[in-house]
PDB file of C-alpha atoms and ligand atoms in Angstrom:
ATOM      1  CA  UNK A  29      33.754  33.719 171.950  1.00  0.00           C
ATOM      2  CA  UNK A  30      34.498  36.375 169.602  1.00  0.00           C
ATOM      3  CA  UNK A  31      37.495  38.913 169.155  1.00  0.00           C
ATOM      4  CA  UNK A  32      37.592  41.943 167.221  1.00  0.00           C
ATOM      5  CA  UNK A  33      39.541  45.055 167.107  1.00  0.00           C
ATOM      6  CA  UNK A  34      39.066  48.556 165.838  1.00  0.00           C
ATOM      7  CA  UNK A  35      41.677  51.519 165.546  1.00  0.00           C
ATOM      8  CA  UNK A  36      42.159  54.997 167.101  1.00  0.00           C
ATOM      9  CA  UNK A  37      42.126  58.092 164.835  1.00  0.00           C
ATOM     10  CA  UNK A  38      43.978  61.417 164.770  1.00  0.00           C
ATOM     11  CA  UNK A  39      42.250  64.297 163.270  1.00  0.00           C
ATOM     12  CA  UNK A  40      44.049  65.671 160.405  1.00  0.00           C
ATOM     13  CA  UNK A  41      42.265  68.998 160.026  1.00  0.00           C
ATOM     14  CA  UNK A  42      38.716  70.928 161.105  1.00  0.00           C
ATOM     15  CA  UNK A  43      38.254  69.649 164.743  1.00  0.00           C
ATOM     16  CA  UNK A  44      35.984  72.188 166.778  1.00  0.00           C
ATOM     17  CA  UNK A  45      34.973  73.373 163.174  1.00  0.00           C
ATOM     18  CA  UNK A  46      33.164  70.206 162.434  1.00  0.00           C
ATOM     19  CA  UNK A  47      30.778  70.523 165.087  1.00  0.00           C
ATOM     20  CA  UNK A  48      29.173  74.022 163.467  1.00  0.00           C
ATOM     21  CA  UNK A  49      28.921  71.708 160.383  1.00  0.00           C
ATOM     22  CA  UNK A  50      31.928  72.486 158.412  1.00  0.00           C
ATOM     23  CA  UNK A  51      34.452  69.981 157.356  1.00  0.00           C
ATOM     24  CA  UNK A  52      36.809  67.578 159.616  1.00  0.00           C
ATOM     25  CA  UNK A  53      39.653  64.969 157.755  1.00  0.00           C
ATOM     26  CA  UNK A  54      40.277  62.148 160.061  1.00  0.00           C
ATOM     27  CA  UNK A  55      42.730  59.228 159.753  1.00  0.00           C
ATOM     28  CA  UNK A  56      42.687  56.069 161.280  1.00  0.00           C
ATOM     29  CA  UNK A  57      46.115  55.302 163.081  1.00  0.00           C
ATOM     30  CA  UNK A  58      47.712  51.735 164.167  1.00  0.00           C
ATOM     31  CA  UNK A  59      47.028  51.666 167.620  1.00  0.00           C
ATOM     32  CA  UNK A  60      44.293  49.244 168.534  1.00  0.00           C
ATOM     33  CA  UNK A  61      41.166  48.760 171.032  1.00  0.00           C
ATOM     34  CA  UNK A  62      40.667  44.216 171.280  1.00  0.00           C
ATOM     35  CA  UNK A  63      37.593  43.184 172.477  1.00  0.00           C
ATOM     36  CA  UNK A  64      36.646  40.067 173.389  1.00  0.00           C
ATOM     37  CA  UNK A  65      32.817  38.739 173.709  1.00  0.00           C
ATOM     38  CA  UNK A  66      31.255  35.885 175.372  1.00  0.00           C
ATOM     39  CA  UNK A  67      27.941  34.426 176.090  1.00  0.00           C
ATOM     40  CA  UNK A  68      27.086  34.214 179.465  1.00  0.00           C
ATOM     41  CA  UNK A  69      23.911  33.072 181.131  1.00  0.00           C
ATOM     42  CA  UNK A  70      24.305  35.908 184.038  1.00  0.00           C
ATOM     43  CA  UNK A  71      24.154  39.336 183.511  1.00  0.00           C
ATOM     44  CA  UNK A  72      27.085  41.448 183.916  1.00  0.00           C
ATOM     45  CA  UNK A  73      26.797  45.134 183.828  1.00  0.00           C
ATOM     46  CA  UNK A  74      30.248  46.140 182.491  1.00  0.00           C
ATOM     47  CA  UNK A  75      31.741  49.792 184.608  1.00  0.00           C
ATOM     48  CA  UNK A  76      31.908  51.669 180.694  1.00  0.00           C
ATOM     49  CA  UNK A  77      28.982  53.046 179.974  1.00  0.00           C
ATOM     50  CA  UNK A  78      30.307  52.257 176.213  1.00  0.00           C
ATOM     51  CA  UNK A  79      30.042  48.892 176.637  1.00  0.00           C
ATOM     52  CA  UNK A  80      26.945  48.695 178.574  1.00  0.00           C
ATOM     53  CA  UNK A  81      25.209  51.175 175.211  1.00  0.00           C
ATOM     54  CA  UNK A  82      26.693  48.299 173.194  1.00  0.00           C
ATOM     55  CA  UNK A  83      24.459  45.562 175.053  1.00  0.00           C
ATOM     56  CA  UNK A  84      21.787  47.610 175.762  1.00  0.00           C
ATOM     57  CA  UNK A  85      21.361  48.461 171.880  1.00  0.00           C
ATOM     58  CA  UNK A  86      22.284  44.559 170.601  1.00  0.00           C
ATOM     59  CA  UNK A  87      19.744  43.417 173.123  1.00  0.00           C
ATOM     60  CA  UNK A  88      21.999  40.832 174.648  1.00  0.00           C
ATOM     61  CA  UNK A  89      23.450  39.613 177.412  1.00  0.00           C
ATOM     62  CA  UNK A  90      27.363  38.492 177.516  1.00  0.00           C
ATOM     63  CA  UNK A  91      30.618  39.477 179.030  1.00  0.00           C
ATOM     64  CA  UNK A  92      33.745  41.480 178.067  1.00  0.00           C
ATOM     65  CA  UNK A  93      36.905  41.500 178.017  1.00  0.00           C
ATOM     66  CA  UNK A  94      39.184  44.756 176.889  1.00  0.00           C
ATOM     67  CA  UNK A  95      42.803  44.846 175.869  1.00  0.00           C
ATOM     68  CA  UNK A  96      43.594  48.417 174.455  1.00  0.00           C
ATOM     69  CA  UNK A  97      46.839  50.109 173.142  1.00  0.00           C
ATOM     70  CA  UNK A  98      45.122  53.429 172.378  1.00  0.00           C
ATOM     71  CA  UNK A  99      45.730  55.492 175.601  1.00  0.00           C
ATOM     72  CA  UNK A 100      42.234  56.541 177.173  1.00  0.00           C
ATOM     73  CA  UNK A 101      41.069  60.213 176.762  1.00  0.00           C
ATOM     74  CA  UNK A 102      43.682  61.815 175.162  1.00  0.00           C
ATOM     75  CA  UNK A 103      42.005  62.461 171.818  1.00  0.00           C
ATOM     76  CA  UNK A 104      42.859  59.417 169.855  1.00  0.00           C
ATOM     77  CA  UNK A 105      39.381  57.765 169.704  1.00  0.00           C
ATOM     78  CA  UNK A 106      40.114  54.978 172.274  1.00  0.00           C
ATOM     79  CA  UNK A 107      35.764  55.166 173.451  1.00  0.00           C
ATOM     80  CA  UNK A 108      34.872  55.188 169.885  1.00  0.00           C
ATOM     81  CA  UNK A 109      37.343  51.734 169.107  1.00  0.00           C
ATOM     82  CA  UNK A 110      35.908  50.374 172.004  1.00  0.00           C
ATOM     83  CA  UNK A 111      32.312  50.791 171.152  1.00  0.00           C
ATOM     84  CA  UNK A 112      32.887  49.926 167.609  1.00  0.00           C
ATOM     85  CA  UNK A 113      35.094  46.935 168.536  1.00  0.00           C
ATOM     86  CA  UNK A 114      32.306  45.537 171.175  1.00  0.00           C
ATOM     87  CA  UNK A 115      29.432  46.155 168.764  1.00  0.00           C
ATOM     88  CA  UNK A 116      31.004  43.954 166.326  1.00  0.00           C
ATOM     89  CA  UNK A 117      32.405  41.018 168.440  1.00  0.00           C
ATOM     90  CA  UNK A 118      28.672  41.216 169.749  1.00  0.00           C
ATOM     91  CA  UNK A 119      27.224  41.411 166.268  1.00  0.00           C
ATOM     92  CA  UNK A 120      29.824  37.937 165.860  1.00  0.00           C
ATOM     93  CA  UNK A 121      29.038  36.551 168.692  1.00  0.00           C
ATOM     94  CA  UNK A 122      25.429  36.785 168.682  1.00  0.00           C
ATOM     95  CA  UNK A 123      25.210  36.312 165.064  1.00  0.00           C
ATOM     96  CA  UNK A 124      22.813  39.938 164.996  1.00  0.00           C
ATOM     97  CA  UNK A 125      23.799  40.377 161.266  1.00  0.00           C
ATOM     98  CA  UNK A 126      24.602  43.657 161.144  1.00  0.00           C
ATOM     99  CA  UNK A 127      26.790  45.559 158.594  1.00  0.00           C
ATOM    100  CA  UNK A 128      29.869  47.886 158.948  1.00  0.00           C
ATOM    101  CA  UNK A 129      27.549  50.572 158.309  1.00  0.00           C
ATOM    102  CA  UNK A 130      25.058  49.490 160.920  1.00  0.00           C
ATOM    103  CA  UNK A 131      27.819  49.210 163.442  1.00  0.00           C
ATOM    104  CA  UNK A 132      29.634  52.776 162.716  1.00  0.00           C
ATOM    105  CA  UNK A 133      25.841  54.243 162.976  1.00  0.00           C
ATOM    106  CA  UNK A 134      24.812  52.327 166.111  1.00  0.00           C
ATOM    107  CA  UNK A 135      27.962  53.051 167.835  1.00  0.00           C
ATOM    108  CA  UNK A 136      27.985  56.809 167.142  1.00  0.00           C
ATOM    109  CA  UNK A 137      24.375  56.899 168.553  1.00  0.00           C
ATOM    110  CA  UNK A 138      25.615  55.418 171.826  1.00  0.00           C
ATOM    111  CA  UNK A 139      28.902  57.625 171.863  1.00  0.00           C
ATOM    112  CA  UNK A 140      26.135  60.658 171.290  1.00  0.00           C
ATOM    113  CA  UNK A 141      24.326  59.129 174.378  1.00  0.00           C
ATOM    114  CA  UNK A 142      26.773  58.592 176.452  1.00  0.00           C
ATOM    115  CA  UNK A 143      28.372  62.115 175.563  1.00  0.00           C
ATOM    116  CA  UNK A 144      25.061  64.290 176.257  1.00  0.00           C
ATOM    117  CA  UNK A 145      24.890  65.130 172.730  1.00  0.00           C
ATOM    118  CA  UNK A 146      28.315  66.220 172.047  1.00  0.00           C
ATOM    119  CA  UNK A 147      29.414  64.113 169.777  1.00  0.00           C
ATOM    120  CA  UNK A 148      30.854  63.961 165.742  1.00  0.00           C
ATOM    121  CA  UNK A 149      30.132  61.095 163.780  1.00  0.00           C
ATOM    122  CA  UNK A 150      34.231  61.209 163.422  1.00  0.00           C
ATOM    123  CA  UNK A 151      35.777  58.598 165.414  1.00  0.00           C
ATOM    124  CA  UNK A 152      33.303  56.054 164.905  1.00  0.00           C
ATOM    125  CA  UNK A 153      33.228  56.449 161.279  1.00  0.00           C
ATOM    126  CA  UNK A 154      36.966  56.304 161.398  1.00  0.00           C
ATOM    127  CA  UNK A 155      36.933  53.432 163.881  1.00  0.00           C
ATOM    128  CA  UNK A 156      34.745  51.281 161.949  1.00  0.00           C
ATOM    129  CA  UNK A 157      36.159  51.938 158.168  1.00  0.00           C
ATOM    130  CA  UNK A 158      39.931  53.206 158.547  1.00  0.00           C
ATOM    131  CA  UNK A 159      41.886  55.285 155.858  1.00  0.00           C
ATOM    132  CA  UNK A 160      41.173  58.967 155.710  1.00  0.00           C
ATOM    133  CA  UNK A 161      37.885  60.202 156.025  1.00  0.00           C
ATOM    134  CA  UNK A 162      35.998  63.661 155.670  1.00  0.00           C
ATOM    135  CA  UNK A 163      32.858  64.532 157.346  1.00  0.00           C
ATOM    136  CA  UNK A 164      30.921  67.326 156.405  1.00  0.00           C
ATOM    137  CA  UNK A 165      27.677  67.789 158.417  1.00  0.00           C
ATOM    138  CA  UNK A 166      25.420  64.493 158.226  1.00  0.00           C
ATOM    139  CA  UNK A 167      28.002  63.240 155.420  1.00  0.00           C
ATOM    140  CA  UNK A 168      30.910  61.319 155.095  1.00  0.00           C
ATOM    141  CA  UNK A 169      33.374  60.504 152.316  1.00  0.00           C
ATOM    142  CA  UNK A 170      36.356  58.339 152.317  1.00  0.00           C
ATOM    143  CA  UNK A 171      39.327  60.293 150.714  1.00  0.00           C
ATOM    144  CA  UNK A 172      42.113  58.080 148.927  1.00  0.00           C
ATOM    145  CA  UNK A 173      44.213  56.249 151.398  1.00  0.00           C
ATOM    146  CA  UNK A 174      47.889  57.998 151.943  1.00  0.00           C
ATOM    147  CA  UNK A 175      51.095  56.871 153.352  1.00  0.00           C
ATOM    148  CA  UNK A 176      51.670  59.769 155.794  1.00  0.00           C
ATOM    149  CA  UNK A 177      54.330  59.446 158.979  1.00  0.00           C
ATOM    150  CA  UNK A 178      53.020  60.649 161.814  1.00  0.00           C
ATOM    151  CA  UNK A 179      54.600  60.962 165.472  1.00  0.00           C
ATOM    152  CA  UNK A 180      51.615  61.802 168.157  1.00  0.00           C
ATOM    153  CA  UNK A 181      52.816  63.724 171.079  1.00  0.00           C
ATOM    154  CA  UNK A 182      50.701  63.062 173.719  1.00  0.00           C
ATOM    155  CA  UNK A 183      50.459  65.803 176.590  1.00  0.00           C
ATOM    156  CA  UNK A 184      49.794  63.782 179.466  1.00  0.00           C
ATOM    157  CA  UNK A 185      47.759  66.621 180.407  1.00  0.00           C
ATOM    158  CA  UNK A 186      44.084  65.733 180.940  1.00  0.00           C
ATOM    159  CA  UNK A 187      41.304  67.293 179.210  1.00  0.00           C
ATOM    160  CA  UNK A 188      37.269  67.167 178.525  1.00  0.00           C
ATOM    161  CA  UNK A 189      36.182  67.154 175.005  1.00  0.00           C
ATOM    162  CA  UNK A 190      32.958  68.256 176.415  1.00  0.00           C
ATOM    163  CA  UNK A 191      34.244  71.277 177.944  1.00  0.00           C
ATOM    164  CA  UNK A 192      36.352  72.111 174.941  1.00  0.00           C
ATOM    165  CA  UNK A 193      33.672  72.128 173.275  1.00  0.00           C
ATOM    166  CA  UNK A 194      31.155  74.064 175.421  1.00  0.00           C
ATOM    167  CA  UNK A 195      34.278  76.543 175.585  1.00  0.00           C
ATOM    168  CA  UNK A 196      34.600  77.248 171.886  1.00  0.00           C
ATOM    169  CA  UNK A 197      30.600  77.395 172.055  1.00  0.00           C
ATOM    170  CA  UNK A 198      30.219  80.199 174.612  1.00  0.00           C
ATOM    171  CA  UNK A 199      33.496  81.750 172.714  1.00  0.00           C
ATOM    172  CA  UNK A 200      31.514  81.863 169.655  1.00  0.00           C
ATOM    173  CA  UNK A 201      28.610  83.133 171.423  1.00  0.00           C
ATOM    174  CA  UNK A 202      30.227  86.254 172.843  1.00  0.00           C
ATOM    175  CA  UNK A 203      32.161  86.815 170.283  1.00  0.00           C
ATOM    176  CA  UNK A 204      30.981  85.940 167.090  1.00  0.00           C
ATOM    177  CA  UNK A 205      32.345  88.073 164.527  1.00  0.00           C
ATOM    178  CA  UNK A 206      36.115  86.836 165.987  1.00  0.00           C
ATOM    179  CA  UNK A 207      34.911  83.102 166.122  1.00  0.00           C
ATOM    180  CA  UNK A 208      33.052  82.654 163.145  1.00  0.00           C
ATOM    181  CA  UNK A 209      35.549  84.232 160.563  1.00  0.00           C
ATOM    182  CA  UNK A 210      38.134  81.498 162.400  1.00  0.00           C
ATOM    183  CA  UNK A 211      35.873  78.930 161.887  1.00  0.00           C
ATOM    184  CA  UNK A 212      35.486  79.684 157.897  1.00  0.00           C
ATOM    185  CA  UNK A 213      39.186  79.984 157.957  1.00  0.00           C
ATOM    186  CA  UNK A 214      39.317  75.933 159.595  1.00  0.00           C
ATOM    187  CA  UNK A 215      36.912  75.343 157.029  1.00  0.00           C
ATOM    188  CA  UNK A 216      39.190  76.911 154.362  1.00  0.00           C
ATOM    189  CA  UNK A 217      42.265  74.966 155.634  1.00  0.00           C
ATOM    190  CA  UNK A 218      40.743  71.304 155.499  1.00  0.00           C
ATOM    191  CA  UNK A 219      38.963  72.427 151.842  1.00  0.00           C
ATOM    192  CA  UNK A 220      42.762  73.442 150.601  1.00  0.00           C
ATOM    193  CA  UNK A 221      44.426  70.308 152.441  1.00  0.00           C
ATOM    194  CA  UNK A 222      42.357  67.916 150.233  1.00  0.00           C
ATOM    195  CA  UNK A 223      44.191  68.924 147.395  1.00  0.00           C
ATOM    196  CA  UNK A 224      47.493  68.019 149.154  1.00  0.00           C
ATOM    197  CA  UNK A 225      46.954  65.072 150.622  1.00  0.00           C
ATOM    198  CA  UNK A 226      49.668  63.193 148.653  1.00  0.00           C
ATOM    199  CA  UNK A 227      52.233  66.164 149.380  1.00  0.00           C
ATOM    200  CA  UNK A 228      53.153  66.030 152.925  1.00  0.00           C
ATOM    201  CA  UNK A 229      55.592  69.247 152.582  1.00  0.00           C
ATOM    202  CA  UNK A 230      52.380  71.004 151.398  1.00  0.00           C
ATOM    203  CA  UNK A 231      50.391  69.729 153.971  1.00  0.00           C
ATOM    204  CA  UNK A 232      52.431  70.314 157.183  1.00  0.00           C
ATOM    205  CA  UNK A 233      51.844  74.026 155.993  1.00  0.00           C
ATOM    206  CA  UNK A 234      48.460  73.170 156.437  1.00  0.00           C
ATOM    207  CA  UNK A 235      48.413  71.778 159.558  1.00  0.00           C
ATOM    208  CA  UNK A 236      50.502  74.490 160.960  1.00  0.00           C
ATOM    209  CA  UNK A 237      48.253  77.054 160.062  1.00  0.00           C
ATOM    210  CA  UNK A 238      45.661  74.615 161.402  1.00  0.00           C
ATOM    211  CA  UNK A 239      47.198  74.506 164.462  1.00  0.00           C
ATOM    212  CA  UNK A 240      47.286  78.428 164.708  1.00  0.00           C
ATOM    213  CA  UNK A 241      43.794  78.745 164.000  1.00  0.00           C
ATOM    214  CA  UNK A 242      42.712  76.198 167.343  1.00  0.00           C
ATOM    215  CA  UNK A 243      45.179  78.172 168.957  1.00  0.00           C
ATOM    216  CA  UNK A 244      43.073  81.625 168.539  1.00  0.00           C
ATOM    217  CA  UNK A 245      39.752  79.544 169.405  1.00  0.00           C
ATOM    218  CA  UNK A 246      41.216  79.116 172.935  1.00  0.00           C
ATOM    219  CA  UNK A 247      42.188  75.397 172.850  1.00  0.00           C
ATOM    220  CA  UNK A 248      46.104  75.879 173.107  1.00  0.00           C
ATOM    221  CA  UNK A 249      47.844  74.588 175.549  1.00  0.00           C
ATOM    222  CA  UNK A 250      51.337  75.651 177.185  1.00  0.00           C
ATOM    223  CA  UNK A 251      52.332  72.353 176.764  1.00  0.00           C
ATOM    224  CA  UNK A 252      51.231  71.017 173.609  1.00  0.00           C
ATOM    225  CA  UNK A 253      52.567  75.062 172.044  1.00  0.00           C
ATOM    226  CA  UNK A 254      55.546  73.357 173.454  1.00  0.00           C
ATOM    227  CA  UNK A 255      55.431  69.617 171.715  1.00  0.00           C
ATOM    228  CA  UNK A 256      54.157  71.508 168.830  1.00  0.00           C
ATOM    229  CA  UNK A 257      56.944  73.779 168.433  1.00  0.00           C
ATOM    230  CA  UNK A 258      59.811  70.668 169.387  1.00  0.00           C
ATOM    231  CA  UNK A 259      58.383  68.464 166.782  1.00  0.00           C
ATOM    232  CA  UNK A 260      58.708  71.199 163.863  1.00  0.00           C
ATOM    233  CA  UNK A 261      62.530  72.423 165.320  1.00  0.00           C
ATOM    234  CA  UNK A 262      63.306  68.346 164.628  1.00  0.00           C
ATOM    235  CA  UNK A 263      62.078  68.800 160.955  1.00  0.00           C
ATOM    236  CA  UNK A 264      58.434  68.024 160.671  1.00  0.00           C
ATOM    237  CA  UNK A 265      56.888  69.070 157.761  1.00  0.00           C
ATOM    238  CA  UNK A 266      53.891  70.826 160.159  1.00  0.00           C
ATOM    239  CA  UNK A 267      52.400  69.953 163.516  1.00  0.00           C
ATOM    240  CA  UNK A 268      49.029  70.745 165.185  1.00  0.00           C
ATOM    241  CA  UNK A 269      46.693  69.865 168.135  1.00  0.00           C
ATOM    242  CA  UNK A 270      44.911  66.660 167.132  1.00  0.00           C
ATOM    243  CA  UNK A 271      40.996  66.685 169.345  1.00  0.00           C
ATOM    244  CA  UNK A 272      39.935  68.837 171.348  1.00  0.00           C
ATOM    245  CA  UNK A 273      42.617  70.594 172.534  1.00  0.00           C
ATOM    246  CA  UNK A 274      43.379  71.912 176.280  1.00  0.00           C
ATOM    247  CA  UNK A 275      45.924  68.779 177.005  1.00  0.00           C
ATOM    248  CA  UNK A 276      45.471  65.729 175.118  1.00  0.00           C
ATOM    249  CA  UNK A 277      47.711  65.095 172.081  1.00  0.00           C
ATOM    250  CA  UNK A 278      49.405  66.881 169.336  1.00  0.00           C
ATOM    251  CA  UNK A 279      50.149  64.829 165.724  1.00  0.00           C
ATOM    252  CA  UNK A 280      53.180  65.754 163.524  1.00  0.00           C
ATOM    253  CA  UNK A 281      53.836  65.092 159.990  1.00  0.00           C
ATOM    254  CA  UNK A 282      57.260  63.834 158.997  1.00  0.00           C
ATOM    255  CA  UNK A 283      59.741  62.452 156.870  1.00  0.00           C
ATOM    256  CA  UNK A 284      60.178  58.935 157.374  1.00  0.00           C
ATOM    257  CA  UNK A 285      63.719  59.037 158.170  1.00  0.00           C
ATOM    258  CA  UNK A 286      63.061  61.759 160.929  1.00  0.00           C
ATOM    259  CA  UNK A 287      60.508  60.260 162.793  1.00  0.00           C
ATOM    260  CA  UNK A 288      62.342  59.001 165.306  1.00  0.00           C
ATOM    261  CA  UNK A 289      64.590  62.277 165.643  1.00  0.00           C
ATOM    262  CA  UNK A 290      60.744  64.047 165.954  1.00  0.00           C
ATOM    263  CA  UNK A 291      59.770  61.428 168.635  1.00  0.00           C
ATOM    264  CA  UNK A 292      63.006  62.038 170.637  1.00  0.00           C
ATOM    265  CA  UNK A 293      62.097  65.931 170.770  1.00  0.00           C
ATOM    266  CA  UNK A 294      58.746  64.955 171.769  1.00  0.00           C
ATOM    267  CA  UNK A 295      59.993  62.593 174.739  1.00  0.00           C
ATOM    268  CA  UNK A 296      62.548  65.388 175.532  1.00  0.00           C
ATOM    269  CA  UNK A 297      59.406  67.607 176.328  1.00  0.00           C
ATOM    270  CA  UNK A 298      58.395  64.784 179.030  1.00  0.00           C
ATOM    271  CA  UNK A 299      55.628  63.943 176.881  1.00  0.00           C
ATOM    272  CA  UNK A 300      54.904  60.238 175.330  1.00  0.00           C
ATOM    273  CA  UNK A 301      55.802  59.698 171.747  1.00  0.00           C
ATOM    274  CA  UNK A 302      53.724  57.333 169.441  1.00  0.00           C
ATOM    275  CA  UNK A 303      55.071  56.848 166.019  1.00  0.00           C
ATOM    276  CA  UNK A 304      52.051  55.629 163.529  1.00  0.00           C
ATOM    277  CA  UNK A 305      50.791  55.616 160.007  1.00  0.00           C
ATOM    278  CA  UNK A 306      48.133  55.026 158.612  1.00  0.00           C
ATOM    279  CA  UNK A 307      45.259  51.731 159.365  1.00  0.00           C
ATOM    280  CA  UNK A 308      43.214  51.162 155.924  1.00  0.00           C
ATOM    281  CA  UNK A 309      41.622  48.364 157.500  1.00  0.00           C
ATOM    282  CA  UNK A 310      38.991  49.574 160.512  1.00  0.00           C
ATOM    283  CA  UNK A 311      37.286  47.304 162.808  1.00  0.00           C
ATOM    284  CA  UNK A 312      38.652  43.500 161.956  1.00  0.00           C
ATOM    285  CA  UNK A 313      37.786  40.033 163.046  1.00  0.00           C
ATOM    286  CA  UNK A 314      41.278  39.094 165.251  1.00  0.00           C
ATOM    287  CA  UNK A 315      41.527  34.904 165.684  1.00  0.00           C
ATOM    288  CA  UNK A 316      40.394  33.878 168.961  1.00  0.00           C
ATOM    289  CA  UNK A 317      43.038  32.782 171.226  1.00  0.00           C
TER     290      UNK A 317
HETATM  291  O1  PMV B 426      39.388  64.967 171.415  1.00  0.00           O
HETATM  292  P1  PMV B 426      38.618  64.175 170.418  1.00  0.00           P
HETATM  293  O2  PMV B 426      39.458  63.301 169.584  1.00  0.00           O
HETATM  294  O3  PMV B 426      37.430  63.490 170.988  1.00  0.00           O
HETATM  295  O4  PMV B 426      38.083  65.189 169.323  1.00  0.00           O
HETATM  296  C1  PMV B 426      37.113  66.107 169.552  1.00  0.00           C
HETATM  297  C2  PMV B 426      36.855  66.796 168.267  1.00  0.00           C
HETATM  298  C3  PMV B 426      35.797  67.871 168.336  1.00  0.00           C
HETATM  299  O5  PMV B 426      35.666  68.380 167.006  1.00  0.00           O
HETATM  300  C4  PMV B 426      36.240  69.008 169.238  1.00  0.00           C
HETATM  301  C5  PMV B 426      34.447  67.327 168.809  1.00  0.00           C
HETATM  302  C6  PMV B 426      33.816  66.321 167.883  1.00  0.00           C
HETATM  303  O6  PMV B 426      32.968  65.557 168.373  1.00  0.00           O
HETATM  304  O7  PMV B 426      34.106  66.321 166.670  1.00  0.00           O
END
C-alpha cells in the first residue's frame, strides 16, 4: 500500500492567455488531494476517468482510495492533484521508477486526454513540483518561492473550463483586434508581476488589473465581481478570478493580519473562504496508516 499526496494551485496571473502561448504564474496552495494505492489481483475500473488514465498509462492493475481537501471543479487543480497523486502512489506501489518529471509529464498527457485537448501543462506542473511556477508555451520555469497570504473565495457557482475556454476562443475569433490586444495586455501583466513577486502591495495592483483584463474577455462573473470587490473593501492588496472564470473561485492577496477580516467579507458574500499560502513541496510520500 502506498500513500501520496499532491497540492491544488491558484493561478496568479495569465490564465486564458496561456493557452494562445503567452505566459501563466501559478502557485501551489496547501490544500491537498491523498491517494492511496493497493495491489489487487481483480481489476477495478475506478468511476474518474483520471484515475483510470493513471492505470491505463502505468500498465497496472490496483485499487484506490481518495481523500481530498481541494474542492472539485472550482479551479483549484483538484483533477490535476489527483492524477499526479495516483501516478505516484502507483509509481510507489508498483515500484515503475519513474521521476517527478516523468510523473508531471505523464499526468498532463492524461489530463490532455481526458480534457479533449484543452488542457495547460499548469496544474500538473504545479501539482507535481509546488512553489511558483511560470509556463510559457512548451516551457516551464520555477520562479523563487514567496510567502504570499492568500484568501480564495470560492463562488459556489459551477463552471466548465472547457467552455471558458471555447468562449474566449470564438471571442477571439470574431473579434480579434479587441481580443488579441487584451491578450498582449495579460501577457504584459504576468511579464511586469515577475518583477514584484516579493512586493505584495505591488502585486495586488497587478492582479487587479489582471482581474479587469478576464473581465473584458467575457469570463466575469456577477458573483465573483462581487467576492472580488468585498475582498479589496476588507484591505487586500488586489484580487482577481483565479481559472477559468464564469463561477469557480476568486484568490486575494493580503496582509497577514487581515486575512481573516478578508475571509469574513468573503463568507459575508455567501461564498466559502479558504485561507492558504504557499506549498513548496508538490506531490509527497504521506506514511501509510
Ligand atoms: O479553471 P482552471 O484552474 O482549470 O484553469 C483554467 C486555466 C485556463 O488558462 C483557462 C486553461 C488552461 O488549461 O490553462
Amino acid at each position: 500500500m502506498a500513500t501520496w499526496s499532491a497540492p491544488g494551485k491558484v493561478f496568479l496571473f495569465g490564465e486564458h492567455a496561456v493557452v494562445y502561448g503567452k505566459p501563466g504564474i501559478a502557485m501551489a496552495i496547501k490544500p491537498r488531494v491523498f491517494v492511496t494505492v493497493r495491489k489487487t489481483r481483480r481489476p477495478q475500473r475506478a468511476k474518474s476517468p483520471y484515475i483510470d488514465g493513471c492505470f491505463d498509462a502505468m500498465g497496472v492493475i490496483g485499487s484506490v482510495y481518495i481523500n481530498s481537501q481541494i474542492p472539485s471543479s472550482s479551479g483549484l487543480g483538484s483533477s490535476a492533484a489527483v492524477t499526479v497523486a495516483t501516478l505516484s502512489a502507483i509509481n510507489d506501489e508498483f515500484s515503475v521508477g519513474k521521476s517527478r518529471e516523468d510523473i508531471a509529464n505523464m499526468a498532463f498527457e492524461i489530463e490532455k486526454t481526458v480534457q479533449k485537448g484543452r488542457a495547460s501543462p499548469t496544474d500538473t506542473t504545479v501539482s507535481a513540483f509546488g512553489g511558483i511556477v511560470l509556463i510559457t508555451g512548451g516551457s516551464r520555469r520555477r520562479l523563487p518561492p514567496q510567502s504570499l497570504h492568500l484568501v480564495i473565495g470560492d463562488s459556489m457557482v459551477s463552471h466548465s473550463t472547457s467552455k471558458m475556454v471555447e468562449q474566449v476562443a470564438d471571442l477571439k475569433k470574431s473579434n480579434p483586434k479587441i481580443v488579441d490586444p487584451i491578450l498582449d495586455a495579460i501577457e504584459g501583466v504576468s511579464l511586469a508581476a515577475i518583477h514584484h513577486l516579493s512586493n505584495p502591495k505591488e502585486l495586488g495592483r497587478y492582479m487587479n488589473m489582471n482581474h479587469a483584463l478576464l473581465d473584458a474577455l467575457g469570463v466575469g462573473n456577477p458573483q465573483l465581481s462581487r467576492l472580488v470587490l468585498a475582498a479589496r473593501s476588507a484591505g487586500a492588496f488586489g484580487a482577481k478570478i483565479t481559472g477559468a472564470g464564469g463561477g469557480g473561485c476568486m484568490v486575494a492577496l493580503c496582509a497577514k493580519p487581515i486575512l481573516h477580516r478578508v475571509a469574513h467579507a468573503i463568507q459575508a458574500c455567501d461564498a466559502r473562504a479558504i485561507v492558504t499560502g504557499i506549498d513548496t513541496e508538490g506531490v509527497r510520500k504521506e506514511k501509510n496508516v
